[in-house]
Protein backbone atom coordinates (compact mmCIF):
# COMPACT_ATOMS: atom_id res chain seq x y z
CA MET A 1 39.58 2.74 3.49
CA ALA A 2 37.19 4.91 5.51
CA GLU A 3 39.26 4.79 8.71
CA THR A 4 42.18 6.59 7.03
CA LYS A 5 39.93 9.58 6.32
CA LYS A 6 40.39 12.33 8.88
CA LEU A 7 36.68 13.17 9.17
CA MET A 8 35.75 9.53 9.75
CA ARG A 9 38.44 9.22 12.42
CA ALA A 10 37.08 12.26 14.28
CA LEU A 11 33.54 10.83 14.07
CA ALA A 12 34.87 7.56 15.54
CA GLY A 13 36.12 9.54 18.55
CA GLU A 14 39.78 10.05 17.68
CA VAL A 15 41.43 13.21 19.03
CA MET A 16 43.73 14.82 16.45
CA ASP A 17 46.30 17.60 16.68
CA VAL A 18 44.86 19.09 13.49
CA PRO A 19 41.07 18.68 13.23
CA PRO A 20 39.40 17.88 9.90
CA VAL A 21 37.66 20.88 8.33
CA TRP A 22 34.77 21.54 5.97
CA MET A 23 32.16 24.32 5.75
CA MET A 24 28.40 24.41 5.57
CA ARG A 25 27.38 25.80 2.16
CA GLN A 26 30.98 25.43 0.97
CA ALA A 27 29.59 25.02 -2.56
CA GLY A 28 27.92 28.39 -2.94
CA ARG A 29 27.56 31.88 -4.31
CA TYR A 30 30.76 33.23 -2.71
CA LEU A 31 32.72 31.19 -5.30
CA PRO A 32 32.92 32.54 -8.87
CA GLU A 33 33.11 29.01 -10.28
CA TYR A 34 29.81 28.16 -8.53
CA ARG A 35 28.12 31.24 -9.99
CA ALA A 36 29.29 30.24 -13.48
CA THR A 37 27.94 26.68 -13.13
CA ARG A 38 24.64 27.91 -11.70
CA ALA A 39 24.25 30.26 -14.67
CA GLN A 40 24.89 27.28 -16.95
CA ALA A 41 22.14 25.30 -15.16
CA GLY A 42 19.64 28.12 -15.60
CA ASP A 43 18.21 28.24 -12.08
CA PHE A 44 18.75 26.80 -8.60
CA LEU A 45 16.38 23.83 -8.83
CA SER A 46 17.69 22.88 -12.27
CA LEU A 47 21.17 22.81 -10.74
CA CYS A 48 20.00 20.57 -7.87
CA TYR A 49 18.40 18.08 -10.27
CA ASN A 50 21.25 17.97 -12.81
CA PRO A 51 23.59 15.25 -11.44
CA ASP A 52 26.62 16.29 -13.53
CA LEU A 53 26.37 19.97 -12.60
CA ALA A 54 25.43 19.29 -8.96
CA ALA A 55 28.47 17.01 -8.67
CA GLU A 56 30.62 19.69 -10.31
CA VAL A 57 29.66 22.39 -7.77
CA THR A 58 30.16 19.90 -4.92
CA LEU A 59 33.70 19.25 -6.20
CA GLN A 60 34.64 22.91 -6.75
CA PRO A 61 35.50 23.78 -3.11
CA ILE A 62 37.39 20.49 -2.76
CA ARG A 63 39.59 21.39 -5.73
CA ARG A 64 40.11 24.93 -4.47
CA TYR A 65 40.70 24.30 -0.76
CA GLY A 66 41.24 20.59 -0.16
CA PHE A 67 38.54 20.32 2.51
CA ASP A 68 38.41 17.02 4.39
CA ALA A 69 34.77 16.50 3.39
CA ALA A 70 32.41 17.29 0.53
CA ILE A 71 28.73 17.76 1.25
CA LEU A 72 26.24 16.80 -1.45
CA PHE A 73 24.87 19.85 -3.26
CA ALA A 74 21.10 19.75 -2.85
CA ASP A 75 18.43 21.54 -0.78
CA ILE A 76 16.37 20.54 2.24
CA LEU A 77 13.15 21.38 0.35
CA LEU A 78 13.62 18.71 -2.32
CA LEU A 79 11.98 16.19 0.04
CA PRO A 80 8.75 18.22 0.38
CA GLN A 81 8.71 18.52 -3.41
CA ALA A 82 9.12 14.74 -3.69
CA LEU A 83 6.20 14.38 -1.26
CA GLY A 84 4.01 16.37 -3.62
CA ALA A 85 4.38 19.99 -2.48
CA ASP A 86 4.82 22.63 -5.16
CA LEU A 87 8.27 24.25 -4.87
CA TRP A 88 9.73 27.25 -6.64
CA PHE A 89 12.37 29.88 -5.89
CA VAL A 90 11.83 33.64 -6.09
CA THR A 91 15.04 35.46 -7.04
CA GLY A 92 16.37 37.46 -4.13
CA GLU A 93 13.68 36.17 -1.77
CA GLY A 94 14.19 32.42 -1.54
CA PRO A 95 11.92 29.37 -1.63
CA ARG A 96 8.15 29.25 -1.93
CA LEU A 97 5.98 26.16 -1.39
CA SER A 98 2.32 25.27 -1.50
CA THR A 99 1.09 25.22 2.10
CA ILE A 100 -0.09 22.38 4.35
CA THR A 101 -2.48 23.74 7.01
CA SER A 102 -5.43 21.33 6.88
CA MET A 103 -6.01 17.57 6.83
CA ASN A 104 -7.30 17.84 3.25
CA GLU A 105 -4.04 19.45 2.14
CA PHE A 106 -2.05 16.88 4.09
CA ASN A 107 -4.01 13.99 2.56
CA ALA A 108 -3.21 15.30 -0.94
CA LEU A 109 0.52 14.67 -0.33
CA LYS A 110 2.20 11.54 -1.69
CA GLY A 111 3.42 8.62 0.37
CA VAL A 112 7.01 7.88 1.35
CA GLY A 113 7.14 5.12 -1.27
CA ASP A 114 6.75 7.72 -4.02
CA ILE A 115 9.72 10.00 -3.22
CA ASP A 116 12.42 8.20 -5.22
CA GLU A 117 10.75 9.07 -8.52
CA VAL A 118 11.60 12.76 -7.91
CA LEU A 119 14.81 12.26 -5.94
CA SER A 120 16.59 9.74 -8.19
CA PRO A 121 18.78 12.49 -9.77
CA ILE A 122 20.06 13.32 -6.26
CA TYR A 123 21.13 9.71 -5.73
CA GLU A 124 22.90 9.82 -9.10
CA THR A 125 24.81 12.93 -7.94
CA VAL A 126 25.95 10.94 -4.90
CA ARG A 127 27.10 8.06 -7.11
CA ILE A 128 29.15 10.44 -9.30
CA LEU A 129 30.75 12.02 -6.23
CA ALA A 130 31.56 8.64 -4.68
CA ARG A 131 33.56 7.89 -7.84
CA GLU A 132 35.18 11.29 -8.39
CA LEU A 133 36.12 12.63 -4.95
CA PRO A 134 39.77 12.31 -3.86
CA ALA A 135 40.44 9.17 -1.82
CA GLU A 136 41.03 11.17 1.39
CA THR A 137 37.78 13.20 1.15
CA THR A 138 34.67 12.06 3.01
CA LEU A 139 31.29 12.35 1.25
CA ILE A 140 28.47 13.75 3.42
CA GLY A 141 24.81 13.36 2.51
CA PHE A 142 22.12 15.36 4.26
CA ALA A 143 18.48 16.21 4.83
CA GLY A 144 16.51 18.79 6.75
CA ALA A 145 15.13 17.79 10.12
CA PRO A 146 11.35 17.23 10.30
CA TRP A 147 10.59 20.37 12.34
CA THR A 148 12.60 22.67 10.06
CA VAL A 149 11.16 21.15 6.88
CA ALA A 150 7.64 21.36 8.36
CA THR A 151 8.04 25.09 9.08
CA TYR A 152 8.50 25.72 5.35
CA MET A 153 5.70 23.36 4.33
CA ILE A 154 3.25 25.02 6.71
CA ALA A 155 4.15 28.66 6.00
CA GLY A 156 5.00 28.18 2.33
CA ARG A 157 8.24 30.09 2.87
CA GLY A 158 10.91 30.87 5.44
CA THR A 159 9.59 32.93 8.36
CA LYS A 160 11.34 34.93 11.03
CA ASP A 161 9.87 33.18 14.08
CA GLN A 162 8.35 30.03 12.52
CA GLY A 163 5.03 31.46 13.70
CA PRO A 164 2.71 29.61 11.28
CA ALA A 165 4.19 26.23 12.34
CA HIS A 166 3.84 27.06 16.05
CA LYS A 167 0.25 28.13 15.38
CA LEU A 168 -0.63 24.89 13.59
CA MET A 169 1.08 22.89 16.35
CA ALA A 170 -1.19 24.57 18.92
CA GLU A 171 -4.44 24.76 16.94
CA ASN A 172 -4.43 21.59 14.83
CA PRO A 173 -2.05 19.09 16.42
CA ALA A 174 -3.50 16.19 14.39
CA VAL A 175 -2.36 17.75 11.10
CA PHE A 176 0.92 18.95 12.60
CA ASP A 177 1.82 15.56 14.08
CA ALA A 178 0.84 13.76 10.87
CA LEU A 179 3.11 16.07 8.87
CA ILE A 180 6.06 15.60 11.25
CA ASP A 181 5.60 11.82 11.07
CA LEU A 182 5.45 11.83 7.25
CA ILE A 183 8.60 13.97 6.97
CA THR A 184 10.39 11.78 9.54
CA LYS A 185 9.63 8.60 7.61
CA GLY A 186 10.49 10.28 4.30
CA THR A 187 13.80 11.50 5.71
CA ILE A 188 14.75 7.98 6.80
CA GLU A 189 14.18 6.68 3.26
CA TYR A 190 15.88 9.66 1.62
CA LEU A 191 19.04 9.43 3.75
CA SER A 192 19.11 5.65 3.47
CA LYS A 193 19.10 5.93 -0.33
CA GLN A 194 21.90 8.51 -0.19
CA ILE A 195 23.94 6.05 1.89
CA GLU A 196 23.23 3.22 -0.56
CA ALA A 197 24.45 5.51 -3.37
CA GLY A 198 27.74 6.20 -1.58
CA ALA A 199 27.33 8.80 1.20
CA GLU A 200 29.74 7.90 4.03
CA VAL A 201 28.22 10.22 6.64
CA VAL A 202 24.82 11.92 6.81
CA LYS A 203 23.86 15.16 8.50
CA ILE A 204 20.44 16.26 9.77
CA PHE A 205 19.97 20.05 9.62
CA ASP A 206 17.47 21.41 12.16
CA SER A 207 18.03 25.07 11.32
CA TRP A 208 15.04 26.29 13.35
CA ALA A 209 15.40 23.97 16.38
CA GLY A 210 16.09 26.99 18.58
CA SER A 211 12.50 28.23 18.29
CA LEU A 212 11.20 25.05 19.98
CA LYS A 213 11.05 25.47 23.75
CA GLY A 214 10.67 23.01 26.62
CA GLU A 215 8.60 19.92 25.85
CA ALA A 216 8.16 21.02 22.22
CA PHE A 217 11.93 20.72 21.70
CA THR A 218 11.93 17.18 23.07
CA ARG A 219 8.90 16.14 21.05
CA TYR A 220 9.66 17.79 17.71
CA ALA A 221 13.47 18.18 17.56
CA LEU A 222 14.96 15.46 19.77
CA GLU A 223 12.51 12.60 19.24
CA PRO A 224 12.33 12.79 15.41
CA ALA A 225 16.16 12.95 15.30
CA LYS A 226 16.29 9.86 17.50
CA GLU A 227 13.76 8.04 15.29
CA ILE A 228 15.71 8.86 12.11
CA ILE A 229 19.09 7.94 13.61
CA THR A 230 17.80 4.70 15.16
CA ALA A 231 16.32 3.61 11.81
CA LEU A 232 19.47 4.54 9.88
CA LYS A 233 21.73 2.74 12.37
CA ALA A 234 19.60 -0.40 12.05
CA ARG A 235 20.10 -0.38 8.26
CA HIS A 236 23.60 1.11 8.05
CA PRO A 237 25.31 0.48 11.40
CA ASN A 238 28.71 1.80 10.30
CA VAL A 239 27.52 5.14 8.88
CA PRO A 240 27.97 8.07 11.30
CA VAL A 241 25.26 10.70 11.72
CA ILE A 242 25.86 14.39 12.50
CA ALA A 243 22.93 16.23 14.12
CA PHE A 244 22.63 20.03 14.00
CA PRO A 245 19.88 21.37 16.30
CA ARG A 246 20.84 24.99 15.63
CA GLU A 247 20.49 27.47 18.50
CA ALA A 248 19.52 24.69 20.92
CA GLY A 249 21.49 26.41 23.68
CA ASP A 250 21.44 24.32 26.87
CA LYS A 251 19.55 21.63 24.92
CA TYR A 252 22.81 20.78 23.15
CA ILE A 253 23.78 19.09 26.43
CA GLY A 254 23.03 15.36 26.17
CA PHE A 255 21.62 15.64 22.63
CA ALA A 256 24.09 13.11 21.22
CA ARG A 257 23.35 10.63 24.02
CA ALA A 258 19.59 11.06 23.69
CA THR A 259 19.45 10.69 19.90
CA GLY A 260 22.33 8.35 19.12
CA ALA A 261 24.09 10.98 16.97
CA ASP A 262 27.83 10.42 16.48
CA CYS A 263 28.49 14.15 16.40
CA VAL A 264 26.65 17.32 17.37
CA ALA A 265 27.20 20.39 15.19
CA LEU A 266 27.23 23.66 17.12
CA ASP A 267 26.15 27.12 16.04
CA ASN A 268 28.15 30.17 17.09
CA SER A 269 25.69 31.39 19.74
CA VAL A 270 27.41 29.07 22.23
CA SER A 271 31.08 29.45 23.14
CA ALA A 272 33.60 26.78 22.23
CA ASP A 273 34.80 26.65 25.85
CA TRP A 274 31.27 26.05 27.15
CA ALA A 275 30.63 23.40 24.48
CA ALA A 276 33.92 21.63 25.20
CA THR A 277 32.89 21.29 28.85
CA ASN A 278 29.21 20.47 28.35
CA VAL A 279 28.77 18.85 24.91
CA GLN A 280 32.11 17.39 23.81
CA VAL A 281 32.13 15.15 26.90
CA ASP A 282 29.71 12.91 24.96
CA GLY A 283 31.88 12.64 21.84
CA CYS A 284 32.63 14.47 18.62
CA VAL A 285 31.50 18.06 18.13
CA GLN A 286 31.53 20.17 14.98
CA GLY A 287 31.91 23.93 14.76
CA ASN A 288 31.73 26.74 15.44
CA LEU A 289 33.36 29.82 13.88
CA ALA A 290 30.96 32.72 13.27
CA PRO A 291 30.36 32.97 9.49
CA ASP A 292 30.87 36.76 9.49
CA HIS A 293 34.62 36.14 9.94
CA MET A 294 34.57 34.87 6.34
CA VAL A 295 33.45 38.37 5.32
CA THR A 296 35.62 40.50 7.61
CA GLY A 297 38.79 38.38 7.63
CA GLY A 298 41.92 39.93 9.13
CA GLN A 299 43.78 38.94 12.26
CA ALA A 300 40.50 38.37 14.13
CA LEU A 301 39.73 35.47 11.78
CA THR A 302 43.08 33.78 12.45
CA LEU A 303 42.92 34.33 16.22
CA GLU A 304 39.33 33.11 16.56
CA THR A 305 40.01 30.05 14.40
CA LYS A 306 43.01 29.09 16.54
CA ARG A 307 41.06 29.77 19.75
CA ILE A 308 38.29 27.37 18.69
CA VAL A 309 40.81 24.67 17.69
CA LYS A 310 42.47 25.01 21.10
CA ALA A 311 39.17 24.98 23.02
CA PHE A 312 38.17 21.67 21.42
CA SER A 313 41.67 20.14 21.33
CA LYS A 314 41.12 17.67 24.19
CA GLY A 315 38.35 15.77 22.39
CA PRO A 316 37.18 14.75 18.92
CA HIS A 317 36.42 17.84 16.83
CA ILE A 318 35.50 18.72 13.26
CA PHE A 319 36.16 22.36 12.42
CA ASN A 320 33.28 24.16 10.72
CA LEU A 321 31.36 27.39 10.80
CA GLY A 322 28.43 27.94 13.16
CA HIS A 323 26.14 28.29 10.12
CA GLY A 324 26.53 28.38 6.35
CA ILE A 325 29.08 30.62 4.65
CA THR A 326 27.33 33.70 3.22
CA PRO A 327 27.34 34.85 -0.43
CA ASP A 328 29.30 38.02 0.49
CA ALA A 329 32.22 36.02 1.98
CA ASN A 330 35.71 36.55 0.55
CA PRO A 331 37.10 33.27 -0.88
CA ASP A 332 40.58 34.32 0.32
CA ASN A 333 39.36 34.30 3.93
CA VAL A 334 38.48 30.61 3.61
CA GLN A 335 42.10 29.85 2.81
CA ILE A 336 43.25 31.98 5.77
CA MET A 337 40.98 29.91 8.05
CA ILE A 338 42.34 26.62 6.67
CA ASP A 339 45.93 27.82 7.07
CA ALA A 340 45.22 28.79 10.69
CA ILE A 341 43.83 25.29 11.38
CA ARG A 342 46.50 23.31 9.54
CA GLY A 343 49.37 25.59 10.46
């Protein structure tokens, strides 16, 4: 039963002495078993689209550490690919996509009704995980938020300041708004299908939310999140949603209320004490240990982990990092973190 799972209890608002814990990018290059499976797959995208191998790498950190949740192994750029963008990965440099900067390029994309043809292997991965995960482990599905996904589709790659997307927003708002709307509607369908396949919680990653200021944040981070969450709640009223508007700063305040999110994930640019006072008042929060502690370890890791647990101890809390664990992290430090949380 879902309500016996620690992560689900925290998302329902329960305050626990020992918070549930998982990590962003917990299936990743810091683990030797992941690197072996990825080599077997051949390349990153082949791993994402191979349900057996994608399920295997999702399960690896659960076997090793006993995390309270598993997050589907996939990538936020699979949706743009399903919408008709070309996607490839350059070793050592990251993703590349065909760009959308004009109405002609936008009109060449596919419709939302066409995405399942490409994404069906992802749903199969979810079905395998729903069968194979331990009974106490919650399965999290996810997608990128419209703004973050759009920044890659517009620039064709990750950029330092999301400049190309800001430029298109200012110079060709018709194309920009059409793209945001298409991604929003595609994300609703994609997450809904993950839920139908067995995801118990879904998370919306807005990795570049922090570069949206003022009204732009409301229009392109908050409002699309609200649209997605409202639509998902109408279809799947009992499935919690975690929102992660990374580096939102003061905009974290009230984000859960404004969007309907059951939990707000916090990056490590805000302090746990500040977030407990200003964000946790609205419900569950997730976070927010700095990922570099997974590299450096030592007593600082244990002390900071315990400090964060204490700061959030008066309300519902899911322990996590403030961003994804990095490839240079020491797997032993993950266990030190878990031991500090679980005592």
